[in-house]
Coordinates of N, CA, C and O in Angstrom, one line a residue:
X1 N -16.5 -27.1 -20.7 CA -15.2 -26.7 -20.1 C -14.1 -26.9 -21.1 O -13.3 -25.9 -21.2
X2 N -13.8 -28.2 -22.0 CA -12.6 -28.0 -22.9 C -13.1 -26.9 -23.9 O -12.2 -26.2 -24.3
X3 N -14.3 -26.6 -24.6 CA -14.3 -25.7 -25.2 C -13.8 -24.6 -25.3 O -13.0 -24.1 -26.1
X4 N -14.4 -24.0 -23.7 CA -13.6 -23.2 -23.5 C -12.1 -22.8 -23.1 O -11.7 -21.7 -23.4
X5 N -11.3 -23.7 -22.3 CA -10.3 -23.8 -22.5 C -9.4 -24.4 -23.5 O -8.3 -24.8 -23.4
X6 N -10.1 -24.3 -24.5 CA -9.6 -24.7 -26.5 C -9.4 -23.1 -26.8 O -8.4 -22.5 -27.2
X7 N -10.7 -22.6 -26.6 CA -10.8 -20.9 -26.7 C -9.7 -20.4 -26.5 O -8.7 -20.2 -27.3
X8 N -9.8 -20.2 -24.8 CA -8.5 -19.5 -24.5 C -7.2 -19.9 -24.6 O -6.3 -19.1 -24.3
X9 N -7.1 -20.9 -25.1 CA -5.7 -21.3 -25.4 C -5.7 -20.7 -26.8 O -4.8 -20.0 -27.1
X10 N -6.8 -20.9 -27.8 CA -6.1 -20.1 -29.2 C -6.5 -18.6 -29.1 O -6.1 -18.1 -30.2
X11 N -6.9 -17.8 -28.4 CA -6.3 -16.4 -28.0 C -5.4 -16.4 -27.3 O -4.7 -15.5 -27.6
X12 N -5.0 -16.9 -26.6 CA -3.3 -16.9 -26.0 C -1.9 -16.8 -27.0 O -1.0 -16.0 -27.0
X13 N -2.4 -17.9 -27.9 CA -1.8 -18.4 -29.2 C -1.9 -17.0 -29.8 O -1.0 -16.2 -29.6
X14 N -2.9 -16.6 -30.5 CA -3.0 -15.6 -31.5 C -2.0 -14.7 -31.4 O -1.8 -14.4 -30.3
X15 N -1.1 -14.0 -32.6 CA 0.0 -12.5 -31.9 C -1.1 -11.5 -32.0 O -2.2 -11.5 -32.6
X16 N -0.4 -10.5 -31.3 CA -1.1 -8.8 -31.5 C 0.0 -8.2 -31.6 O 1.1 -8.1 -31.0
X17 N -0.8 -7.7 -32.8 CA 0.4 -6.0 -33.1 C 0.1 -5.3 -32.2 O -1.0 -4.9 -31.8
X18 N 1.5 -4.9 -31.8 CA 1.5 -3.4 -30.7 C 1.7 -2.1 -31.9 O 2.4 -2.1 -32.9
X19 N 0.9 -1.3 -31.1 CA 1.2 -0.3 -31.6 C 1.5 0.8 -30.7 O 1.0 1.0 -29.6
X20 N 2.5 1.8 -31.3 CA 2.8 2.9 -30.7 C 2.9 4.3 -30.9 O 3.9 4.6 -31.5
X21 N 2.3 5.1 -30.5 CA 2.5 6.7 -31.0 C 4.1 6.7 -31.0 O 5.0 6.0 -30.5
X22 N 4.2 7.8 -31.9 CA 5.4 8.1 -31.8 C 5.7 9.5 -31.3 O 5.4 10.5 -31.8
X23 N 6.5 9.4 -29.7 CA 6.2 10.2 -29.0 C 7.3 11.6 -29.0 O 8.5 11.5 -29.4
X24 N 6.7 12.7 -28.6 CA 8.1 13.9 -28.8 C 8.5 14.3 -27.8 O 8.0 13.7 -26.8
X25 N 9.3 15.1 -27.6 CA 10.3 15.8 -26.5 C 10.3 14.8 -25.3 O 10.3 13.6 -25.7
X26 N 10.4 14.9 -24.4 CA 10.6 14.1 -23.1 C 9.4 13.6 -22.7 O 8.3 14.2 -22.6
X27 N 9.8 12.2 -22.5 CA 8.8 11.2 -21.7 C 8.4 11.0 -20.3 O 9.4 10.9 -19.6
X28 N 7.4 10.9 -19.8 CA 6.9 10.4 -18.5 C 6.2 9.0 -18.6 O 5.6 8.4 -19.6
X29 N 6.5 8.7 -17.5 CA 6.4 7.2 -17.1 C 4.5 7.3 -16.4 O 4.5 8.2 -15.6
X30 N 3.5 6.9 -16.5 CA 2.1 7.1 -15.8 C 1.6 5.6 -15.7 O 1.3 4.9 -16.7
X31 N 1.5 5.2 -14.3 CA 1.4 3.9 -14.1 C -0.2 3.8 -13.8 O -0.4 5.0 -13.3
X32 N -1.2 3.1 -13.8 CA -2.7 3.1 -13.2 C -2.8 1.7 -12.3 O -3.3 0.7 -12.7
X33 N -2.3 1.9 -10.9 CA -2.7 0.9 -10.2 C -4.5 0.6 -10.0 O -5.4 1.4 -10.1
X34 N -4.5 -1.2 -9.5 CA -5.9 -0.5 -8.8 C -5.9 -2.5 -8.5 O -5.2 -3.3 -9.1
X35 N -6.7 -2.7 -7.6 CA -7.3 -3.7 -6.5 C -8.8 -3.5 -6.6 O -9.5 -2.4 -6.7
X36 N -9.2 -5.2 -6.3 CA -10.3 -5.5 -5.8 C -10.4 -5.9 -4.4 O -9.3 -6.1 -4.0
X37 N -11.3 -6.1 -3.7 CA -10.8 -6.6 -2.4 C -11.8 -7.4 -2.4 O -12.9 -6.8 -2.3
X38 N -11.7 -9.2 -2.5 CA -12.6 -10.5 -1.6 C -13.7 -10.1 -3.0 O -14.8 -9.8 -2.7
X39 N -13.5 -10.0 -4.4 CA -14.4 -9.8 -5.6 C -14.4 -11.4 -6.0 O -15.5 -11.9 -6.2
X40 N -13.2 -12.2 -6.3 CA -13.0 -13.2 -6.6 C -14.3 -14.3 -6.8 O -15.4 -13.7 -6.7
X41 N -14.3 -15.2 -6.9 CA -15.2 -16.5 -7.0 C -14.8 -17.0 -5.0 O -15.7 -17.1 -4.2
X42 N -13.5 -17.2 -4.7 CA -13.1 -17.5 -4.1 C -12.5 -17.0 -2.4 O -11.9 -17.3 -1.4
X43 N -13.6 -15.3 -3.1 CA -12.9 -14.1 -2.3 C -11.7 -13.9 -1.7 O -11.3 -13.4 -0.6
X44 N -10.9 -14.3 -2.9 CA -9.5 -13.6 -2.9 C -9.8 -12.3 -3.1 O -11.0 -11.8 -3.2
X45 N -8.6 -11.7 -3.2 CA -8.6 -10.3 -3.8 C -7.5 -10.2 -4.9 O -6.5 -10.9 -4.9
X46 N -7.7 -9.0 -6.2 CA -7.2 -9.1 -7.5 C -6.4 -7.7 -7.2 O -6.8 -6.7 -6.6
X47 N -5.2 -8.1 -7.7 CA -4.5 -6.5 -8.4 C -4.5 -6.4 -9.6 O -4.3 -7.4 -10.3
X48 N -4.7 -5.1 -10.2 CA -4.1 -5.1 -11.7 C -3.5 -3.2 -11.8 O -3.8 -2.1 -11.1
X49 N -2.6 -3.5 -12.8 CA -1.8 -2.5 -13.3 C -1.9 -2.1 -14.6 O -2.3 -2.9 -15.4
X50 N -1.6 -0.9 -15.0 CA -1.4 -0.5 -16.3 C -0.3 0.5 -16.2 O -0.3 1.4 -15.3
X51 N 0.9 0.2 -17.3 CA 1.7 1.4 -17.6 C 1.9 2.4 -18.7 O 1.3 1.9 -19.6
X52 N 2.2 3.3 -19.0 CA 2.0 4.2 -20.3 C 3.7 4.4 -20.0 O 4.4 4.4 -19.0
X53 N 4.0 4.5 -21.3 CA 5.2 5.6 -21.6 C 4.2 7.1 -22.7 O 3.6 7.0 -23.7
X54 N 4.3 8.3 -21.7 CA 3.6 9.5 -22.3 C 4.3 10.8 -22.6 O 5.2 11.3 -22.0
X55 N 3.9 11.1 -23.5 CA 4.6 13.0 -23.3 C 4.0 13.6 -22.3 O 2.9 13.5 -21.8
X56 N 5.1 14.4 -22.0 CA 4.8 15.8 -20.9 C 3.8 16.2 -21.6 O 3.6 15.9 -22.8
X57 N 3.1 17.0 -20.9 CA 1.7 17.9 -20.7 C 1.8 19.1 -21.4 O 1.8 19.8 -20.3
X58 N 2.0 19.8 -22.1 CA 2.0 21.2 -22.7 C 1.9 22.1 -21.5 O 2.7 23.1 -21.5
X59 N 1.2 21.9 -20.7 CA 1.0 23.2 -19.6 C 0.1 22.2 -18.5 O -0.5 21.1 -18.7
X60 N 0.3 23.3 -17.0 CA -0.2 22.4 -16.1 C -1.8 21.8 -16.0 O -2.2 20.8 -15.5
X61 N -2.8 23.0 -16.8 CA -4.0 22.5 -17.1 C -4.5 21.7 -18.3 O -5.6 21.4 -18.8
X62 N -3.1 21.4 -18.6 CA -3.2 20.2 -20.5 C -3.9 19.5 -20.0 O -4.0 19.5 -18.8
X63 N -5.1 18.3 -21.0 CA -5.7 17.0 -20.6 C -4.9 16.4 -21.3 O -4.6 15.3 -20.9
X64 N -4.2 16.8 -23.0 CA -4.3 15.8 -24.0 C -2.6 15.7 -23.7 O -1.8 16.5 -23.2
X65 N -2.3 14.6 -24.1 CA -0.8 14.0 -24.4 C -1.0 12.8 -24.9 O -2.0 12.1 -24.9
X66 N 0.0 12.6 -25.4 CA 0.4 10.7 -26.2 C 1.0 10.0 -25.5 O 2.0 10.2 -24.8
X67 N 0.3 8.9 -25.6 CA 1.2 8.0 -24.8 C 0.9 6.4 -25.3 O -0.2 6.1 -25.8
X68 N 1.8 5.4 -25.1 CA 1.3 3.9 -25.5 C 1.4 2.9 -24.2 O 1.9 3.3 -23.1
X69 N 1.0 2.0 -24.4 CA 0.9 1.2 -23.1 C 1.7 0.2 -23.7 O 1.9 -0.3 -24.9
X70 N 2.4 0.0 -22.1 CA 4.1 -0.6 -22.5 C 4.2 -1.9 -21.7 O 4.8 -2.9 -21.9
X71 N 3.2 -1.6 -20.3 CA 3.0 -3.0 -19.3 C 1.4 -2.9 -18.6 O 0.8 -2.0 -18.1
X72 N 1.0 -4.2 -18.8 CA -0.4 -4.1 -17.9 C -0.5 -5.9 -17.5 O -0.1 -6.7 -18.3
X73 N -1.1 -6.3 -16.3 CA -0.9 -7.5 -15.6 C -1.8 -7.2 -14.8 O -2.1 -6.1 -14.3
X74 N -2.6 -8.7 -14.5 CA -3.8 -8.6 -13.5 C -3.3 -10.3 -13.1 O -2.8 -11.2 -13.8
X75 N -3.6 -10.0 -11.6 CA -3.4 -11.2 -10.5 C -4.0 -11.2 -9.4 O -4.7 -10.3 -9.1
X76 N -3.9 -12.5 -8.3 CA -4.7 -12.4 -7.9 C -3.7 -11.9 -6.6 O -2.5 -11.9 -6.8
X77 N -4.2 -11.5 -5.2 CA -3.3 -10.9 -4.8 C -3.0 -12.7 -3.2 O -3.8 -13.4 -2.6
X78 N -1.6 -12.6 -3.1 CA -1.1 -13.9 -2.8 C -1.4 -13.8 -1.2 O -1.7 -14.8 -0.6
X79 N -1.2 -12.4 -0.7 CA -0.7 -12.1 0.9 C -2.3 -11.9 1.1 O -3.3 -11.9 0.4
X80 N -2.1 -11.9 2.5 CA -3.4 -11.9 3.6 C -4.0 -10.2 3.1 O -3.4 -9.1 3.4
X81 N -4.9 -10.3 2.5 CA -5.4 -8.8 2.8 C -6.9 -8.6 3.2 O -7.9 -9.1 2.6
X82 N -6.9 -7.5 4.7 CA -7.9 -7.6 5.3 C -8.6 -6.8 4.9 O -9.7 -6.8 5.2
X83 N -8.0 -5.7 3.9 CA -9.3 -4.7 3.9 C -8.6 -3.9 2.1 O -7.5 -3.7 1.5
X84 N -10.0 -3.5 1.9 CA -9.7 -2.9 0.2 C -8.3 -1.6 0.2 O -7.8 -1.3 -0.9
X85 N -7.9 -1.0 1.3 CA -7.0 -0.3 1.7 C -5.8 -1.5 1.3 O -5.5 -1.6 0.1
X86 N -5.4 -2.3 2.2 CA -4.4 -3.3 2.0 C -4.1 -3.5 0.5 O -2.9 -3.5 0.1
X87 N -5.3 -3.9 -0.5 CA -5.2 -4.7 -1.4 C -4.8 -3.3 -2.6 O -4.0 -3.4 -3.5
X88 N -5.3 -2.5 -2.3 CA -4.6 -0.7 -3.3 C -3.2 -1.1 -2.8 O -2.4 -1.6 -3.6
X89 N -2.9 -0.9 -1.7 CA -1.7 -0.4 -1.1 C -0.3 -1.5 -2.0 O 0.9 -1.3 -2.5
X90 N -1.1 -2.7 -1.8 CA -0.2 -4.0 -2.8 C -0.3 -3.8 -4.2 O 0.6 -4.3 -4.9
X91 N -0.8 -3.4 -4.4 CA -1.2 -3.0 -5.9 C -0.1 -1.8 -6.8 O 0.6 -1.9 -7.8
X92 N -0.6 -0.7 -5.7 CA 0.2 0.7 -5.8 C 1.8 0.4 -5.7 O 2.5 1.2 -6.3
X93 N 2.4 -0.5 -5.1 CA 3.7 -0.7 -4.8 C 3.9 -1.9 -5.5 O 5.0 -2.3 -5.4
X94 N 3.2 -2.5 -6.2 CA 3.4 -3.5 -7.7 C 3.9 -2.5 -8.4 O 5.1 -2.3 -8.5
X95 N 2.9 -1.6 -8.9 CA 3.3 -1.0 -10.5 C 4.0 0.2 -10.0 O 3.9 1.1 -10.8
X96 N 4.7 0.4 -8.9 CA 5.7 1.6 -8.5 C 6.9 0.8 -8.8 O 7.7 1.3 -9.5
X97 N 7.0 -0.1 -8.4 CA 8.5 -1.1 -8.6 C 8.9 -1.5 -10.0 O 10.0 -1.7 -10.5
X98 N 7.7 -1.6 -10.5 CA 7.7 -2.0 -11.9 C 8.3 -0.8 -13.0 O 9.1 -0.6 -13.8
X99 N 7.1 0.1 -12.2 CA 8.1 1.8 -13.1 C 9.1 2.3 -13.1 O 9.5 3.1 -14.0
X100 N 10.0 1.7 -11.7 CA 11.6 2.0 -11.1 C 11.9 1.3 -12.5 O 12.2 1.9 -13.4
X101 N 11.7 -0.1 -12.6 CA 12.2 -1.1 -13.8 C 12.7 -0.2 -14.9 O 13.8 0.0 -15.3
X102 N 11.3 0.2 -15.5 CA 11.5 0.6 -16.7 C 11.9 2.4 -16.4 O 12.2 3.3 -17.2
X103 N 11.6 2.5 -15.3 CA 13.0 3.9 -15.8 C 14.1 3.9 -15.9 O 14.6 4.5 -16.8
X104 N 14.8 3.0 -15.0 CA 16.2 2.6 -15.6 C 16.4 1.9 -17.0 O 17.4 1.8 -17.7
X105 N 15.4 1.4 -17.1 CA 15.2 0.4 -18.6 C 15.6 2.1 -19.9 O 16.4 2.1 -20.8
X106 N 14.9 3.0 -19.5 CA 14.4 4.2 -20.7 C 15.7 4.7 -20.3 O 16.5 4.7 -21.3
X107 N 16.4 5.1 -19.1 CA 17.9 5.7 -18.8 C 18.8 5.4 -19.5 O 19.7 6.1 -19.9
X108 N 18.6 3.6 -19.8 CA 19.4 3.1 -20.2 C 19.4 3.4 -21.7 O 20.5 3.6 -22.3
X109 N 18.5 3.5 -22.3 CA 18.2 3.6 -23.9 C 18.1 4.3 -24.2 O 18.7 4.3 -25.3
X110 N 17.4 5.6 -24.0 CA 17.7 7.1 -24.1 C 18.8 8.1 -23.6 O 19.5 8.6 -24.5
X111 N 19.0 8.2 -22.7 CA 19.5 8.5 -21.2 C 18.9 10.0 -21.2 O 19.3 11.1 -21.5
X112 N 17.9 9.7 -20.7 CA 16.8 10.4 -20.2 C 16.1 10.0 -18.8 O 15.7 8.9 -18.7
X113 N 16.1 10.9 -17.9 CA 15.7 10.6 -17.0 C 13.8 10.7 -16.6 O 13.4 11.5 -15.8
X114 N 13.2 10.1 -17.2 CA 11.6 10.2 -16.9 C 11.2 10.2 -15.9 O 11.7 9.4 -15.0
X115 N 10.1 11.0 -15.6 CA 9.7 11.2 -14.7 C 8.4 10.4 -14.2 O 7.5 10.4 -15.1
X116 N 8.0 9.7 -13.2 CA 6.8 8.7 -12.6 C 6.1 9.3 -11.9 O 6.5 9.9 -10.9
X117 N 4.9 9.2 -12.4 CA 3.7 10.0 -12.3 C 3.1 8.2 -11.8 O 3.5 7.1 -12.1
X118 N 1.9 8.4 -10.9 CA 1.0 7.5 -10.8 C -0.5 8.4 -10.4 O -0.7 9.5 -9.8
X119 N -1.2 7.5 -11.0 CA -2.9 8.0 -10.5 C -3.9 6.8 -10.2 O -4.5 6.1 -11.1
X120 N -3.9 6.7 -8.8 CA -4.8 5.9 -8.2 C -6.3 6.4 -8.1 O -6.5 7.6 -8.2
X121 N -7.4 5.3 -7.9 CA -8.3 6.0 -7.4 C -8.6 5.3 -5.7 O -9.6 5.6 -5.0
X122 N -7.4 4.5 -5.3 CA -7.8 5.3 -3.9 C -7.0 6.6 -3.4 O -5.8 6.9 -3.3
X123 N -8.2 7.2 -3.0 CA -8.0 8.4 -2.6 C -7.0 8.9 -1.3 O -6.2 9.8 -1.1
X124 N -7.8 7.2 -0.4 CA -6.8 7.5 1.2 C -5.6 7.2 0.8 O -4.7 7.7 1.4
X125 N -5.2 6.5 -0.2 CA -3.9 6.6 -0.1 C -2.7 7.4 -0.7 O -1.5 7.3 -0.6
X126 N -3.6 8.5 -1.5 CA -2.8 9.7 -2.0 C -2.9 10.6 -0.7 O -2.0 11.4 -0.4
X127 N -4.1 10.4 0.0 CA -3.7 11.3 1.1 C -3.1 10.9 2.4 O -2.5 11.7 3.2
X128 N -3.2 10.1 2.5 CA -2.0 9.2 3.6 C -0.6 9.3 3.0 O 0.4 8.9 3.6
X129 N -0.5 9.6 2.2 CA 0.8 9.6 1.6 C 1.4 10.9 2.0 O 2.6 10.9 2.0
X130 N 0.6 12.2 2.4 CA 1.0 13.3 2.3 C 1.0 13.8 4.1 O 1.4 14.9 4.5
X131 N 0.4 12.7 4.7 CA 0.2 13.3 6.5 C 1.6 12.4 6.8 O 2.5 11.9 6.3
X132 N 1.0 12.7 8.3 CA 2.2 12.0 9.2 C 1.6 11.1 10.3 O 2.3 10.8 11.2
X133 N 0.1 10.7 10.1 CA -0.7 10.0 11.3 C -0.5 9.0 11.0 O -0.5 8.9 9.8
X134 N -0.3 7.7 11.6 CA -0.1 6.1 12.0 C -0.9 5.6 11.5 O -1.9 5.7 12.2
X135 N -1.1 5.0 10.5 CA -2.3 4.1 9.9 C -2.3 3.1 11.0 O -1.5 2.7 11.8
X136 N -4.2 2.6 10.7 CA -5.1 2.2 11.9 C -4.4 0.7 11.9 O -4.3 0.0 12.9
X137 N -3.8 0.2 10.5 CA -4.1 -1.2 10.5 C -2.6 -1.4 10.1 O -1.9 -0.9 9.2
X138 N -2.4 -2.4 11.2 CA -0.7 -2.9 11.4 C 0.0 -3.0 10.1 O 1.0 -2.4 9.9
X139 N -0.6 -3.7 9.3 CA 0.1 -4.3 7.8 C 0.1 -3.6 7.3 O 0.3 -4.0 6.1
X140 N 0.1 -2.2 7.5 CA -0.1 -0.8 6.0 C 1.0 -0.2 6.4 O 1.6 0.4 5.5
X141 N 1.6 -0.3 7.8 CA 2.7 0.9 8.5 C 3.7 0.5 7.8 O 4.5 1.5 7.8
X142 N 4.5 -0.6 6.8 CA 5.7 -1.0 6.5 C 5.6 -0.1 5.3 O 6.5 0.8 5.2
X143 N 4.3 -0.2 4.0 CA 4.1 0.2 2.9 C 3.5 1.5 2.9 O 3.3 2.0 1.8
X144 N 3.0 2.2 4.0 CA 2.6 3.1 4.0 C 4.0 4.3 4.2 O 4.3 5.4 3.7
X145 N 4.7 3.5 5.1 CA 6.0 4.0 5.4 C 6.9 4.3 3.9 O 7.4 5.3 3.6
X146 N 6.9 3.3 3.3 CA 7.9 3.1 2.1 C 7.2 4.2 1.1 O 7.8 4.8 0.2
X147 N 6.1 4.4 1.2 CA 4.8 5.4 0.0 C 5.2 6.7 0.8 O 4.9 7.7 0.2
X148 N 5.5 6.9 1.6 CA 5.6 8.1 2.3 C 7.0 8.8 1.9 O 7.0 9.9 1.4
X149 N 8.0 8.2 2.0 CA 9.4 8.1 1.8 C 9.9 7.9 0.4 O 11.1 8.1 0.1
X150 N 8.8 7.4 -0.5 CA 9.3 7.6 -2.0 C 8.3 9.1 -2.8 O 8.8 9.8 -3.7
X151 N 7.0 9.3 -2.1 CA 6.5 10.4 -2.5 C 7.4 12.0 -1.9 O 7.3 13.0 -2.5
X152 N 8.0 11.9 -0.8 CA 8.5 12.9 -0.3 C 9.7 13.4 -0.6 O 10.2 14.5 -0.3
X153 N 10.7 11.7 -1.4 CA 11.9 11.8 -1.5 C 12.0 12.3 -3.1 O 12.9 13.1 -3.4
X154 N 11.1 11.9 -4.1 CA 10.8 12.7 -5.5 C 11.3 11.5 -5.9 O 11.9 11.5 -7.0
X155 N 11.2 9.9 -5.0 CA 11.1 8.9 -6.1 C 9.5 9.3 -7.1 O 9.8 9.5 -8.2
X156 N 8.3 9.5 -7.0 CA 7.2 9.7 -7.2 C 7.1 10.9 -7.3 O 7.1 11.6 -6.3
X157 N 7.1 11.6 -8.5 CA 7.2 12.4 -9.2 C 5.4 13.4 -8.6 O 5.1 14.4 -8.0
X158 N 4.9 12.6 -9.1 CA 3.2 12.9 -9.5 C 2.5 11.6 -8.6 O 2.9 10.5 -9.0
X159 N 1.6 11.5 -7.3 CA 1.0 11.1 -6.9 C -0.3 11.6 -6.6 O -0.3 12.1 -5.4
X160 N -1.9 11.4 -7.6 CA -2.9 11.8 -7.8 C -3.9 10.9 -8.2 O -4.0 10.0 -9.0
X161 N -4.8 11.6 -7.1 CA -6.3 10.6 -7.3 C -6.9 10.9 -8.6 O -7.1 12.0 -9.1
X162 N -7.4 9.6 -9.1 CA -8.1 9.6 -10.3 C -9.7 8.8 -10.2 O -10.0 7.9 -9.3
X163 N -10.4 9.2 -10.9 CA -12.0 9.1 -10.1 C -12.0 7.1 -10.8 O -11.0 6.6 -11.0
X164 N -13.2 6.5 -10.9 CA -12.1 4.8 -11.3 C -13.2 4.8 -12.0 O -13.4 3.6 -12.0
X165 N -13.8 5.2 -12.6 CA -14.1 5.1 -14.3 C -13.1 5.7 -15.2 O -13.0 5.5 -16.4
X166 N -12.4 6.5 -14.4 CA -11.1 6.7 -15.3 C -9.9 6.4 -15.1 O -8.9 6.8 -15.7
X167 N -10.1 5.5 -14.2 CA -8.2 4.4 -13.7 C -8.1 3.4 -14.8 O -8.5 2.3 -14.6
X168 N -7.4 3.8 -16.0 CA -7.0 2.8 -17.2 C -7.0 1.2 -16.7 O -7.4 0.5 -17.6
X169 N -6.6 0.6 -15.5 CA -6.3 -0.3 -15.2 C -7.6 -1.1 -14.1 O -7.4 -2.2 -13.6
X170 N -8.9 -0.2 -13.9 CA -10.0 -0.7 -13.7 C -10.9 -1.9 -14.2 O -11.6 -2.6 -13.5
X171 N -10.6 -1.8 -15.6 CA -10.7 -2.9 -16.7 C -10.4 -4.5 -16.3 O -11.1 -5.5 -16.4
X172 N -8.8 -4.6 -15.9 CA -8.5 -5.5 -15.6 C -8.7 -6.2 -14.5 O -8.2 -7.3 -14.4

């Protein structure tokens, strides 16, 4: 056990060079939420995030664009969550608040207004986002509410399911 907590303390220690494309014309913001639900040792449940700062898409069927990763964080999640729904939904509204951050962060330093794209791979909740039916489970109606009301108001630019061998933030 101190071994390895010798370990991880001198990778902690170590720096890493960031690196960054150097990006053209106007930027978008693309965050990769994603949750475990009761995976833990302890069956907690985990959030993790990943952020990109990216170029716009050439066209709407582009795949390729540049982009660098600017924020990524994995935790465990603190609040009661009953179900793998819950634990997305905490997740998805981590790295949405976090994107508000750094858009005003890039407004401020550019003065450009970027646009926040997110791509989850829960699916119910790109599409719960887009109905008007009562979610089943009490604890979702506050944040389901707030996901409803930033996707429709054009805080959330781009809200789209992504399959989760390809949610960048699966990893963590």
């Amino acid at each position: 056990v101190r071994a390895v907590n010798k370990l991880v303390r001198s990778i902690k220690a170590t720096p890493v060079a960031l690196r960054f494309w150097p990006l053209k014309g106007r930027c978008r913001i693309v965050g990769f939420p994603d949750a475990s639900y009761k995976n833990n040792g302890d069956k907690s449940s985990q959030r993790a995030l990943t952020i990109f700062m990216a170029e716009q898409r050439d066209n709407a069927s582009s795949t390729h664009a540049r982009g660098s990763l600017v924020e990524y964080e994995s935790h465990k999640i603190t609040q009661t969550t009953m179900s793998t729904t819950v634990a997305e939904l905490y997740s998805l509204m981590k790295c949405f608040g976090t994107m508000l951050f750094l858009k005003g962060l890039w407004a401020d330093l550019s003065a450009e207004n970027a646009e926040v794209h997110i791509r989850t791979d829960a699916n119910n909740l790109v599409t719960t986002a887009r109905t008007t039916h009562q979610p089943e489970q009490t604890e979702t109606i506050h944040l389901i509410q707030m996901l409803r009301r930033e996707s429709n108001s054009g805080g959330i630019d781009d809200l789209a399911h992504v399959v989760s061998k390809y949610c960048l933030s699966y990893a963590l």
